[in-house]
PDB file of C-alpha atoms in Angstrom:
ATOM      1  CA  UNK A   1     177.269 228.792  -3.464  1.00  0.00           C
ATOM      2  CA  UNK A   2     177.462 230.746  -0.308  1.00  0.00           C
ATOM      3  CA  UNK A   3     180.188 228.416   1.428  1.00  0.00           C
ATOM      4  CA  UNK A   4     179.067 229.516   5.130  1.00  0.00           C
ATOM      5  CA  UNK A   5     177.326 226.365   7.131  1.00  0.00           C
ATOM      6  CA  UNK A   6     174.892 226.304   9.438  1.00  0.00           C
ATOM      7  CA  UNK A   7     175.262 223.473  12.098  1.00  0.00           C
ATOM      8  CA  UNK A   8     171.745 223.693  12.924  1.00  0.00           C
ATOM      9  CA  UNK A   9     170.473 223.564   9.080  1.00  0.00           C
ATOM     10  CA  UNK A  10     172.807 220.263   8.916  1.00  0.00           C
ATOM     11  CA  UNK A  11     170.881 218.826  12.003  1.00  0.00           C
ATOM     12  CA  UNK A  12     167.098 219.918  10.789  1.00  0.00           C
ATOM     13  CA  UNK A  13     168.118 218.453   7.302  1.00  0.00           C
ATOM     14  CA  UNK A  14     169.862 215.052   9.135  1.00  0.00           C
ATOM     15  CA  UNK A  15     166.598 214.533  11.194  1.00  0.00           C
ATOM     16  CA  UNK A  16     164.041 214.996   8.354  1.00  0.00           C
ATOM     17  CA  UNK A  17     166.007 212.319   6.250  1.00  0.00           C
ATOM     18  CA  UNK A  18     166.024 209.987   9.400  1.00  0.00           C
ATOM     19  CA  UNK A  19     162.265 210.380  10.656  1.00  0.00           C
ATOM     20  CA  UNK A  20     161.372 210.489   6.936  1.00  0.00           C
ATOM     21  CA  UNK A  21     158.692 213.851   7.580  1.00  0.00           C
ATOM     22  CA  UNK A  22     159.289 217.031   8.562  1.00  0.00           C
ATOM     23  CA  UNK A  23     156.753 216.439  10.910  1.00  0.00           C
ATOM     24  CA  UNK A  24     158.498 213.872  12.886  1.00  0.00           C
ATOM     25  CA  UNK A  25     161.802 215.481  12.859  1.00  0.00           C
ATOM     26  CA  UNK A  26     160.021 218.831  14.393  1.00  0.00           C
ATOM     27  CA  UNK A  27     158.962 216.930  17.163  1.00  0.00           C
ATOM     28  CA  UNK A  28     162.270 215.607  17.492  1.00  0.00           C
ATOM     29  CA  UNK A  29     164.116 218.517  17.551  1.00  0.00           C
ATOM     30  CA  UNK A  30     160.996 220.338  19.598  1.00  0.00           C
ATOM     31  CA  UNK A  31     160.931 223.271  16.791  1.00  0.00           C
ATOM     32  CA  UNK A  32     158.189 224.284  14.682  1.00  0.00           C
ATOM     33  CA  UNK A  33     157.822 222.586  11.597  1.00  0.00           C
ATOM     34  CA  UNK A  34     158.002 225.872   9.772  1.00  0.00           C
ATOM     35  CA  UNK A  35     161.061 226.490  11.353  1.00  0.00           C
ATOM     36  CA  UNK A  36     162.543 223.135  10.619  1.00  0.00           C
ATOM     37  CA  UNK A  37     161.398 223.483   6.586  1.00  0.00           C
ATOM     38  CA  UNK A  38     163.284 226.812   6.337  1.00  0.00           C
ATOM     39  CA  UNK A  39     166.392 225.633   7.817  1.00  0.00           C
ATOM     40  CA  UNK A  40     166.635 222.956   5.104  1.00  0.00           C
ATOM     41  CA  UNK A  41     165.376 225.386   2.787  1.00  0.00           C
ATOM     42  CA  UNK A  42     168.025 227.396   3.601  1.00  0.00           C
ATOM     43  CA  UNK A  43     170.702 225.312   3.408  1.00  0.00           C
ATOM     44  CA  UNK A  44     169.754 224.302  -0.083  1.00  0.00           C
ATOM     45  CA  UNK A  45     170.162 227.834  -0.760  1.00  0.00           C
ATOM     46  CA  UNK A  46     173.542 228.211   0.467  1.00  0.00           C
ATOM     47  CA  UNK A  47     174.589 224.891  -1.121  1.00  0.00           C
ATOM     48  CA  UNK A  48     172.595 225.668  -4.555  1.00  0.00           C
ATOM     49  CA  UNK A  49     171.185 222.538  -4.880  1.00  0.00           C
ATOM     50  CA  UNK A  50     167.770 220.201  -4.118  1.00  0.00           C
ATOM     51  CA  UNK A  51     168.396 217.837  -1.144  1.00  0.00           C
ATOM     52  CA  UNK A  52     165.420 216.360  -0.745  1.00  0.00           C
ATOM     53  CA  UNK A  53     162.223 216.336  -3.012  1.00  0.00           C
ATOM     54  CA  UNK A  54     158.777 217.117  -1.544  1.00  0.00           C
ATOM     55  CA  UNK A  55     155.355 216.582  -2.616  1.00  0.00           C
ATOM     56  CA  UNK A  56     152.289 216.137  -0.587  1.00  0.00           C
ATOM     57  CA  UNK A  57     152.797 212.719   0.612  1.00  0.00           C
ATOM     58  CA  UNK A  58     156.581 211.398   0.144  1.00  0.00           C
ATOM     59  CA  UNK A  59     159.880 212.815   0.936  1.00  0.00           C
ATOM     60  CA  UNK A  60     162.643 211.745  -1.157  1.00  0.00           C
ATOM     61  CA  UNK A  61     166.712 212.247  -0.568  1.00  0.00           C
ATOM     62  CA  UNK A  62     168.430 213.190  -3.484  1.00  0.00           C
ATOM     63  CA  UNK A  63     171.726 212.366  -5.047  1.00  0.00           C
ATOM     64  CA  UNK A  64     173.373 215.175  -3.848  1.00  0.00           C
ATOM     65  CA  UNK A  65     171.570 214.679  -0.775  1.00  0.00           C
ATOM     66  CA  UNK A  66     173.065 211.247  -0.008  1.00  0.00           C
ATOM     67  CA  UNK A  67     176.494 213.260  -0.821  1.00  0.00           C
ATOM     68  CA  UNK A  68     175.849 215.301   1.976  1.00  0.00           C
ATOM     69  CA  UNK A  69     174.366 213.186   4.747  1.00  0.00           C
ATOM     70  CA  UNK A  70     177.748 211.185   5.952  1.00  0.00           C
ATOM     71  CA  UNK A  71     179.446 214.483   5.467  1.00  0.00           C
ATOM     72  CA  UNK A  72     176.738 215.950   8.002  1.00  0.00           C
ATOM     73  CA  UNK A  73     177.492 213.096  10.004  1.00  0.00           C
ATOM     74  CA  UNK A  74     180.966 213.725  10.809  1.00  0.00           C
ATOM     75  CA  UNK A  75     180.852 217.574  10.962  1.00  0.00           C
ATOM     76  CA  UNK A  76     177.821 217.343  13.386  1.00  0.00           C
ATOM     77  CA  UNK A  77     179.997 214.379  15.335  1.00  0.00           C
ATOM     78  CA  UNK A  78     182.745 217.282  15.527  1.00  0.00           C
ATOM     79  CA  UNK A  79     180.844 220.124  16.885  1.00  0.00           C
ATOM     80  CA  UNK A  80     179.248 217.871  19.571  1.00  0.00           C
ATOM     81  CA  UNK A  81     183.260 216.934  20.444  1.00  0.00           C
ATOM     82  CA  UNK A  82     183.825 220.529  20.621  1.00  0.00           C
ATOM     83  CA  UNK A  83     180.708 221.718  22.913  1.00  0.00           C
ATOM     84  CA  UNK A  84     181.343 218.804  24.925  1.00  0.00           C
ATOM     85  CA  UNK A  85     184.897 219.756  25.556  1.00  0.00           C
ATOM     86  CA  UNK A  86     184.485 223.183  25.740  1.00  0.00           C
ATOM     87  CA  UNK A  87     181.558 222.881  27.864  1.00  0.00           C
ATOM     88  CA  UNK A  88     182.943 220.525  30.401  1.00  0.00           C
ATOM     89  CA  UNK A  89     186.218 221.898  30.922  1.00  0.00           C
ATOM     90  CA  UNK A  90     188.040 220.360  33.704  1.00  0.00           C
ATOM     91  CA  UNK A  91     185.471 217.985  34.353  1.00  0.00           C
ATOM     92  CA  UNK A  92     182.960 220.006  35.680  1.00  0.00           C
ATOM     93  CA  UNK A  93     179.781 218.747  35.123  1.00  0.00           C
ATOM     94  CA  UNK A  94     177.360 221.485  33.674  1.00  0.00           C
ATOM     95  CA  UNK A  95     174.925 221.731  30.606  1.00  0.00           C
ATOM     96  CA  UNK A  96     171.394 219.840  30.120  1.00  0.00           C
ATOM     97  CA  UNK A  97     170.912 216.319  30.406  1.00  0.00           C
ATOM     98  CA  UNK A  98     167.672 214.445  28.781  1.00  0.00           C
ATOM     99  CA  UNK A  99     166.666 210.732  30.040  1.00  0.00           C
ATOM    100  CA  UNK A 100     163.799 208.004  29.593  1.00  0.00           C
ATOM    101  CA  UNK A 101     162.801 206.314  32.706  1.00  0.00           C
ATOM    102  CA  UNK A 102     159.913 203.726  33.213  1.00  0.00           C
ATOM    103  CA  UNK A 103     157.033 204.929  34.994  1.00  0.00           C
ATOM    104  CA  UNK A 104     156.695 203.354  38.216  1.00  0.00           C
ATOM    105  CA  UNK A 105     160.132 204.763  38.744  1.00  0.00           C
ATOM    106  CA  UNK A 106     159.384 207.977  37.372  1.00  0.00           C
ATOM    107  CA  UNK A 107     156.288 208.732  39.610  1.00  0.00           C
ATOM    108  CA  UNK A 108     157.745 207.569  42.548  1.00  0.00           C
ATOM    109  CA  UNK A 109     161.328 209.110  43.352  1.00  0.00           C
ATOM    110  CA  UNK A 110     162.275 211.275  40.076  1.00  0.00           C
ATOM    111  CA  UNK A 111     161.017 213.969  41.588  1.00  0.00           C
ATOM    112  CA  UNK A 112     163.054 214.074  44.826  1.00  0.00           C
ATOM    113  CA  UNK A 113     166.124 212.528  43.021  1.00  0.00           C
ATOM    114  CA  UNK A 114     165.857 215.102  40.473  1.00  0.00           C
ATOM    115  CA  UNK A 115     165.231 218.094  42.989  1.00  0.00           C
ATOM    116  CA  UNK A 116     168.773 216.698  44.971  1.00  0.00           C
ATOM    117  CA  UNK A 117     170.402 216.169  41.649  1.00  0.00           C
ATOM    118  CA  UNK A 118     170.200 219.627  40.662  1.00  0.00           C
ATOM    119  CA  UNK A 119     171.070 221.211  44.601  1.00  0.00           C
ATOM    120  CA  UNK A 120     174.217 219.290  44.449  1.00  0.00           C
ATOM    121  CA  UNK A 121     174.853 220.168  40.989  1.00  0.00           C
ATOM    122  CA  UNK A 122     173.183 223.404  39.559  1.00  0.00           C
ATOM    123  CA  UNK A 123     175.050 223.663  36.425  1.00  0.00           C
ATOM    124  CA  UNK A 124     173.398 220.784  35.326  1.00  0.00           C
ATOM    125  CA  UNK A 125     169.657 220.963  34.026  1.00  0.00           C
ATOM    126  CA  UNK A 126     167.771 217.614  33.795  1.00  0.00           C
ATOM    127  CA  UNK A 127     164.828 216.601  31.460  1.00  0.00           C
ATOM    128  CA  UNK A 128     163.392 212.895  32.333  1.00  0.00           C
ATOM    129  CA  UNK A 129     160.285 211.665  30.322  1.00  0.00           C
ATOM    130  CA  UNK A 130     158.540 208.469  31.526  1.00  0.00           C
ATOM    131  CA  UNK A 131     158.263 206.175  29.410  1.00  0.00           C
ATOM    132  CA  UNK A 132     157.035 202.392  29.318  1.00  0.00           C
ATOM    133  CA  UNK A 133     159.819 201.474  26.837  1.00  0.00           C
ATOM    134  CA  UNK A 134     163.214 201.480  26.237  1.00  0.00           C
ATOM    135  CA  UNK A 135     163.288 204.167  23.657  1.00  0.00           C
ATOM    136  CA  UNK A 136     165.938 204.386  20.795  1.00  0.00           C
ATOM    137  CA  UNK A 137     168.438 207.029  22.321  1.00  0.00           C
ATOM    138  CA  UNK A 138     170.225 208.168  19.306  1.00  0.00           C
ATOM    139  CA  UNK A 139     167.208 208.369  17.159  1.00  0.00           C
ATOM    140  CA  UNK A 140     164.791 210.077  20.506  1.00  0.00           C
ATOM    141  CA  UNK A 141     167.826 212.486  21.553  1.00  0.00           C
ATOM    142  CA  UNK A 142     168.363 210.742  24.717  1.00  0.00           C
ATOM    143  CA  UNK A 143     171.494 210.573  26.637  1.00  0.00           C
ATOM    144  CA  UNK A 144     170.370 207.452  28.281  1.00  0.00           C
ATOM    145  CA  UNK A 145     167.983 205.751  29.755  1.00  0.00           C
ATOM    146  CA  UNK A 146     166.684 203.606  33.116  1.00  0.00           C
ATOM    147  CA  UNK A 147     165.388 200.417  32.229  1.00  0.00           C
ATOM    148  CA  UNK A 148     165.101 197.037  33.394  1.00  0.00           C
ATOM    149  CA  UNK A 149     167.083 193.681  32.683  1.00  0.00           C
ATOM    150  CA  UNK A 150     167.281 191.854  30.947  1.00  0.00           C
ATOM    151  CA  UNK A 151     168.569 194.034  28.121  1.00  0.00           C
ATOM    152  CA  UNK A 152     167.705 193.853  24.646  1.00  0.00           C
ATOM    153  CA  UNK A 153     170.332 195.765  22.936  1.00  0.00           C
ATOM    154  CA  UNK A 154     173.940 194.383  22.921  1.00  0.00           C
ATOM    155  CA  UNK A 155     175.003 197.722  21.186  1.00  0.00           C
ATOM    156  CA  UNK A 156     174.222 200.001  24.375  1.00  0.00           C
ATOM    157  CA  UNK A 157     176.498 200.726  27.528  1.00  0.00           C
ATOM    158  CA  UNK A 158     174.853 199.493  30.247  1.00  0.00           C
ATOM    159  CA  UNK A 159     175.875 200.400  34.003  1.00  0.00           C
ATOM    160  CA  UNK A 160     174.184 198.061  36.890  1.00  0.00           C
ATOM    161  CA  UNK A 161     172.511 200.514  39.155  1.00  0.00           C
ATOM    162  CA  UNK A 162     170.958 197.682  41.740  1.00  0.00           C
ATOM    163  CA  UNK A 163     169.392 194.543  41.921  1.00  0.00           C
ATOM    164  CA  UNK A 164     165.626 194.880  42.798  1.00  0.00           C
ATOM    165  CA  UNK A 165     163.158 192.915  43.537  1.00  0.00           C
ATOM    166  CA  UNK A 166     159.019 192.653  44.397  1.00  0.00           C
ATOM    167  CA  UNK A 167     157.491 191.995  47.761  1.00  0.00           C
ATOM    168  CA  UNK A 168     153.898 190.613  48.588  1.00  0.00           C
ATOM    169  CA  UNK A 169     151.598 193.414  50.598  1.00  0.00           C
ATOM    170  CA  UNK A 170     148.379 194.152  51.452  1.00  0.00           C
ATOM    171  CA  UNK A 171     146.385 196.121  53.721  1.00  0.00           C
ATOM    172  CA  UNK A 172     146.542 195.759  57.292  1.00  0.00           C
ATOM    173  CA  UNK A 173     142.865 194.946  57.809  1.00  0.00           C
ATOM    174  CA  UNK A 174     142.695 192.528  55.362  1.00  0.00           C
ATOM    175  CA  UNK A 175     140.374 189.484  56.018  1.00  0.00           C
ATOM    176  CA  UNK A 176     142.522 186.305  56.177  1.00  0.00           C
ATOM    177  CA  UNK A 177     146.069 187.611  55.996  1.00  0.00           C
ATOM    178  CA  UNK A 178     146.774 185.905  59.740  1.00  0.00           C
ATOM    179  CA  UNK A 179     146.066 182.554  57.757  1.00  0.00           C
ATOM    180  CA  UNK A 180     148.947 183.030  55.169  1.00  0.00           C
ATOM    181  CA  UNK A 181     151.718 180.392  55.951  1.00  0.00           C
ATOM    182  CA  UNK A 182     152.483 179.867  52.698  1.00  0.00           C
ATOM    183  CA  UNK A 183     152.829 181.559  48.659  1.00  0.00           C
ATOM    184  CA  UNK A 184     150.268 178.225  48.013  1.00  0.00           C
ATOM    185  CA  UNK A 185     147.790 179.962  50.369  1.00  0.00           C
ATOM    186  CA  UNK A 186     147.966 183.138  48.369  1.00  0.00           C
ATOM    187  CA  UNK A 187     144.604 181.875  45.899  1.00  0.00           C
ATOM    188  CA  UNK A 188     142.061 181.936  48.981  1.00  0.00           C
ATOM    189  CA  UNK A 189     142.666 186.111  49.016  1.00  0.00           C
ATOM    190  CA  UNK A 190     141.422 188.253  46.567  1.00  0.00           C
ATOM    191  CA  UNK A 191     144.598 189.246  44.585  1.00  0.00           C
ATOM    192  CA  UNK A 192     145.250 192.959  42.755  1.00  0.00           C
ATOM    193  CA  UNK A 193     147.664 192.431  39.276  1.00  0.00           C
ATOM    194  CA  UNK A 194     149.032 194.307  36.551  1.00  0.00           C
ATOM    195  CA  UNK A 195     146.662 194.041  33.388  1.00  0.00           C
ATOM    196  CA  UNK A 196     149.484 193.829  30.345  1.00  0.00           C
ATOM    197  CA  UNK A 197     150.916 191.198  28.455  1.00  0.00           C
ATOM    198  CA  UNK A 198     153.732 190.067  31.219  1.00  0.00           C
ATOM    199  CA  UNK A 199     151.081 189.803  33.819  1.00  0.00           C
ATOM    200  CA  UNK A 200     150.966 185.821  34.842  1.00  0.00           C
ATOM    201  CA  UNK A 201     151.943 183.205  37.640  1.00  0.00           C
ATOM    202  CA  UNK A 202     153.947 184.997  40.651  1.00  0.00           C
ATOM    203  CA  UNK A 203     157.057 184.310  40.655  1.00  0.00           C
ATOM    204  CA  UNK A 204     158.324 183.947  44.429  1.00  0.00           C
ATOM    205  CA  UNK A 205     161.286 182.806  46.166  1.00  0.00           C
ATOM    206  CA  UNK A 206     162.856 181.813  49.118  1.00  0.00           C
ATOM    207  CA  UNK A 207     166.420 180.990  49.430  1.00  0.00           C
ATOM    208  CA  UNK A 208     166.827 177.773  46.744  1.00  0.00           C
ATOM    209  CA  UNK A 209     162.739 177.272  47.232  1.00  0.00           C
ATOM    210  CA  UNK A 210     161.099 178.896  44.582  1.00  0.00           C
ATOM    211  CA  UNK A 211     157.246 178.671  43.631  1.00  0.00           C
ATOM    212  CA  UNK A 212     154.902 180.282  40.838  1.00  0.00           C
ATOM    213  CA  UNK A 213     151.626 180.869  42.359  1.00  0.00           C
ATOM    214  CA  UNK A 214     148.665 181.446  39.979  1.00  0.00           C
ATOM    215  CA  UNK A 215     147.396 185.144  39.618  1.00  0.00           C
ATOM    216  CA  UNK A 216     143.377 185.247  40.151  1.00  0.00           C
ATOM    217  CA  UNK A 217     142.063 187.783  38.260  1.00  0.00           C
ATOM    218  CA  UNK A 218     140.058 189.934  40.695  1.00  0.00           C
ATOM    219  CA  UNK A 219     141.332 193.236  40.202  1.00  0.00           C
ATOM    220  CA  UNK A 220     143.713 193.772  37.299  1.00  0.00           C
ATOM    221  CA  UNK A 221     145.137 197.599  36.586  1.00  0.00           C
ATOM    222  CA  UNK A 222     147.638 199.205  34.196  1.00  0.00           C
ATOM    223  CA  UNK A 223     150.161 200.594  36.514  1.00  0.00           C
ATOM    224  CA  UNK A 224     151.931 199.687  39.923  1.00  0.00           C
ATOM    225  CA  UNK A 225     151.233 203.200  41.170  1.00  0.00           C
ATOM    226  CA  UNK A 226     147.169 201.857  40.673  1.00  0.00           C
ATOM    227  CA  UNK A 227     147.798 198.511  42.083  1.00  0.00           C
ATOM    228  CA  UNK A 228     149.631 199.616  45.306  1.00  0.00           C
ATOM    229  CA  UNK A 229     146.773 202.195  45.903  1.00  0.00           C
ATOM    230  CA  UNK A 230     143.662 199.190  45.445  1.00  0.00           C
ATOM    231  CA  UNK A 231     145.616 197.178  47.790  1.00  0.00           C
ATOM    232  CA  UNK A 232     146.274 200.168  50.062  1.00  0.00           C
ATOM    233  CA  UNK A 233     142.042 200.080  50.114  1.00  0.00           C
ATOM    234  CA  UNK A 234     141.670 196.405  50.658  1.00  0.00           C
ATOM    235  CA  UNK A 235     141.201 195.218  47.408  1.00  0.00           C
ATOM    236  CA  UNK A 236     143.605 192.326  48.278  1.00  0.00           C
ATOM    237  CA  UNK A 237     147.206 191.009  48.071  1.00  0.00           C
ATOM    238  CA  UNK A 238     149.536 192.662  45.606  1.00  0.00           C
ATOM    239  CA  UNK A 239     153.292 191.926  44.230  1.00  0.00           C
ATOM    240  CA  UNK A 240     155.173 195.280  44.096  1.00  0.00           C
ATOM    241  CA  UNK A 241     158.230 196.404  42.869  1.00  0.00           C
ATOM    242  CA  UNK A 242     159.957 197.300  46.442  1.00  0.00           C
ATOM    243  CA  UNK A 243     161.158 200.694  45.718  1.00  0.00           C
ATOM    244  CA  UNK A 244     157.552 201.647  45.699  1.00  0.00           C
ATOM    245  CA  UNK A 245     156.169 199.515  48.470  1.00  0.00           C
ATOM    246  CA  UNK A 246     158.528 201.032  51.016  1.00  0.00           C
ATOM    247  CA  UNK A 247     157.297 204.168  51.771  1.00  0.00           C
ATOM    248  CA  UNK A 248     153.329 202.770  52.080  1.00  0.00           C
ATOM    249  CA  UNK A 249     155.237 199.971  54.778  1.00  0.00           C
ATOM    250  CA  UNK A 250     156.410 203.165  56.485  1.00  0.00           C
ATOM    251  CA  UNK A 251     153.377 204.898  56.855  1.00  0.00           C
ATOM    252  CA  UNK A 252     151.211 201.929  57.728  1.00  0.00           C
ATOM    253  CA  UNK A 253     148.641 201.626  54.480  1.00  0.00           C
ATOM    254  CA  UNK A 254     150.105 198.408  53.787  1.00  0.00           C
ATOM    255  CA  UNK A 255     151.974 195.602  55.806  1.00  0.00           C
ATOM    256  CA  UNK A 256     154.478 192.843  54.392  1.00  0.00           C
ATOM    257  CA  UNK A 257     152.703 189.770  53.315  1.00  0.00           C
ATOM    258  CA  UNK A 258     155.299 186.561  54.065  1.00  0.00           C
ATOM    259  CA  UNK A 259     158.378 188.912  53.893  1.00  0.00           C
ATOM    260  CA  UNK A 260     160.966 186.081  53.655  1.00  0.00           C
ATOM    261  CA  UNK A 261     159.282 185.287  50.243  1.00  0.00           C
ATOM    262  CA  UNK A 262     159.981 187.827  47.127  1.00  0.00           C
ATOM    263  CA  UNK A 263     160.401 187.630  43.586  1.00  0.00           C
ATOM    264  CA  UNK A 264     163.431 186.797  42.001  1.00  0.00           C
ATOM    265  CA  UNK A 265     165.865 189.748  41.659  1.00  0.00           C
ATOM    266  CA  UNK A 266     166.261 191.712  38.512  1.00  0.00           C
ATOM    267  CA  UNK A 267     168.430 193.940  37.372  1.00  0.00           C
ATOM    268  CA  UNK A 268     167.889 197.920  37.195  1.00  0.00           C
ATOM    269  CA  UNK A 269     170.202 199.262  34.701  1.00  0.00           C
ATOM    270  CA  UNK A 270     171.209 202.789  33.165  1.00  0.00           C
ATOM    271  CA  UNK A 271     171.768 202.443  29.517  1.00  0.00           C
ATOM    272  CA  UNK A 272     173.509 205.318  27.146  1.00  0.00           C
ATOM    273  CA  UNK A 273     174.548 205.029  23.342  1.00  0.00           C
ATOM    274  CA  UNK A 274     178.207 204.501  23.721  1.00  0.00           C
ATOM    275  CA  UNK A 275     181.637 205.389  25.989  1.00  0.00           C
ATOM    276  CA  UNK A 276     182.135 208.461  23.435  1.00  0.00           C
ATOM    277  CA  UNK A 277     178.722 209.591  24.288  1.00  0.00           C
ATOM    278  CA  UNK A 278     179.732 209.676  27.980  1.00  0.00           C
ATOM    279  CA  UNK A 279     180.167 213.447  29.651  1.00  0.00           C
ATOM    280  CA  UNK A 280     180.925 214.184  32.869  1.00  0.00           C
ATOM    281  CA  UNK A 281     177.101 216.005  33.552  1.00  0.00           C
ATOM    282  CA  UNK A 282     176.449 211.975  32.721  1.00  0.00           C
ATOM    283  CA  UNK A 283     178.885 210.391  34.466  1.00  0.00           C
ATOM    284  CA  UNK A 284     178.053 212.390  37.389  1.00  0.00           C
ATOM    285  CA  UNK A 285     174.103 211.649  37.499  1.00  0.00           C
ATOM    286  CA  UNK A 286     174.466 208.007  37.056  1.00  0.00           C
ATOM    287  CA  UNK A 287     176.683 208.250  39.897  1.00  0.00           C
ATOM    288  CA  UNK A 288     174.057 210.016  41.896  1.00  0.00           C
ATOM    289  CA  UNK A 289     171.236 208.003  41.032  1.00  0.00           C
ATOM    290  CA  UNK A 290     172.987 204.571  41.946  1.00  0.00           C
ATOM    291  CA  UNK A 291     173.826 206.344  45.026  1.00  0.00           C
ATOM    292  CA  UNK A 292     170.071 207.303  45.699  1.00  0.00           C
ATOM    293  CA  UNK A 293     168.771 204.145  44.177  1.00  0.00           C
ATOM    294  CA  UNK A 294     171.121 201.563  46.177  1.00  0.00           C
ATOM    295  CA  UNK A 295     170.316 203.266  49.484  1.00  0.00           C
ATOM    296  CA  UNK A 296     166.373 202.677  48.970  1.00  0.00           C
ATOM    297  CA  UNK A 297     166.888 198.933  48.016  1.00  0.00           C
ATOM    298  CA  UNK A 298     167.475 196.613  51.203  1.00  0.00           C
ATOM    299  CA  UNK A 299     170.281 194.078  50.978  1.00  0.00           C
ATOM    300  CA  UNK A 300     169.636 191.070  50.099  1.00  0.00           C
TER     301      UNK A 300
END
């Protein structure tokens, strides 16, 4: 048994028995599959025995197999210690971050956040994927993630980013919008929604007053970025997450519909896997994004 280790034939072989295919942990680990089925085959080489048993359909672990996998575990645990502190000597953030981050988010600032992120820190590279789900960061390879309260999963570090909240808006020219006194005259306007399963009754308040006004069906879409742009073109009033509303109020496409009424606030979070997960590259981004993120948001 040839005694030498690779790290990276421990991580191909620890992925394959998590995902349960060498298919999925490829994709994982963003390496051909061929390349992923050598590594392991290589490491059984060096070890001299069968880890896992293949056919055409099923993977299955062996005994010795289960041996190794906690082992893996820790020695992978330890090299990631190592890189980290080796990496980040002195605190200086540097190396390659990966993060999830919903959509409407994504779409709408990412891109200039990111572009600043990187200018201020250049030893840091940044991968963010949109998602529309909070995705499993250990199992996805994620150092964290932007998602929305409330949270689901107790076992996660969450950091409180900012409060937001949705505004009502419309286009300027809409018919009827100087007859609004009200969140109970919202139903005589054509209204633009979200089409998924937490689209229902608006949700609006105003100091201790709060309301739920019905949502009329006229125009229902799968994504914010769609909604805001058929309002933009008259299609009627919409309820929009404020970060992306603003810039649309500043250029004039669409105008505040009873501004003193909004939706209850909710909280934006950034979630990671745990404090021993946290590097200063991390540290340092959340930092920046609250930063970014809180000076969009109006008080409130």
């Amino acid at each position: 048994m040839d005694s030498d280790l690779d790290l990276s034939a421990l991580r191909a072989f620890r992925a394959v028995v998590r995902e349960g295919s060498f298919s999925a942990a490829a994709l994982l680990l963003r390496v051909p599959k061929s390349t992923l089925s050598k590594r392991v085959a290589d490491l059984e080489t060096r070890l001299g025995v069968r880890l896992i048993e293949r056919s055409t359909r099923h993977l299955r672990i062996t005994q010795e197999g289960e041996m190794l996998l906690p082992r893996a575990e820790r020695l992978l645990s330890e090299a990631d210690d190592i890189r980290r502190a080796l990496g980040e000597a002195g605190g200086m953030p540097k190396g390659h971050l990966r993060i999830a981050v919903p959509p409407v988010m994504g779409h709408v600032m990412m891109g200039g956040i990111g572009a600043r992120f990187r200018a201020a820190h250049p030893e840091v590279t940044l991968e963010a994927h949109f998602l529309d789900r909070t995705p499993d960061l250990l199992e996805e390879g994620f150092d964290g993630a932007i998602c929305f309260g409330p949270l689901e999963d107790s076992s996660q570090i969450a950091r409180l980013i900012v409060h937001g909240h949705a505004v009502l808006a419309a286009a300027p020219d809409l018919p009827g919008l100087a007859d609004l006194h009200h969140p109970e005259d919202l139903p005589r306007l054509p209204q633009v929604g979200i089409a998924a399963s937490w689209a229902g009754p608006w949700p609006l308040v105003r100091g201790n007053e709060e309301v739920r006004v019905p949502m009329r069906a006229d125009l229902l879409l799968g994504s914010f970025l769609a909604v805001r742009d058929a309002a933009a073109a008259g299609a009627g009033v919409a309820l929009l997450p404020w970060l992306l509303a603003q810039a649309a109020f500043r250029s004039g496409t669409l105008v505040p519909v009873l501004p003193e009424w909004t939706s209850p606030r909710r909280g934006l979070y950034f979630v990671y896997p745990s404090a021993h997960s946290m590097t200063a590259r991390l540290r340092c981004f959340i930092d920046f994004l609250s930063t970014e993120v809180q000076a969009m948001e109006p008080p409130g």
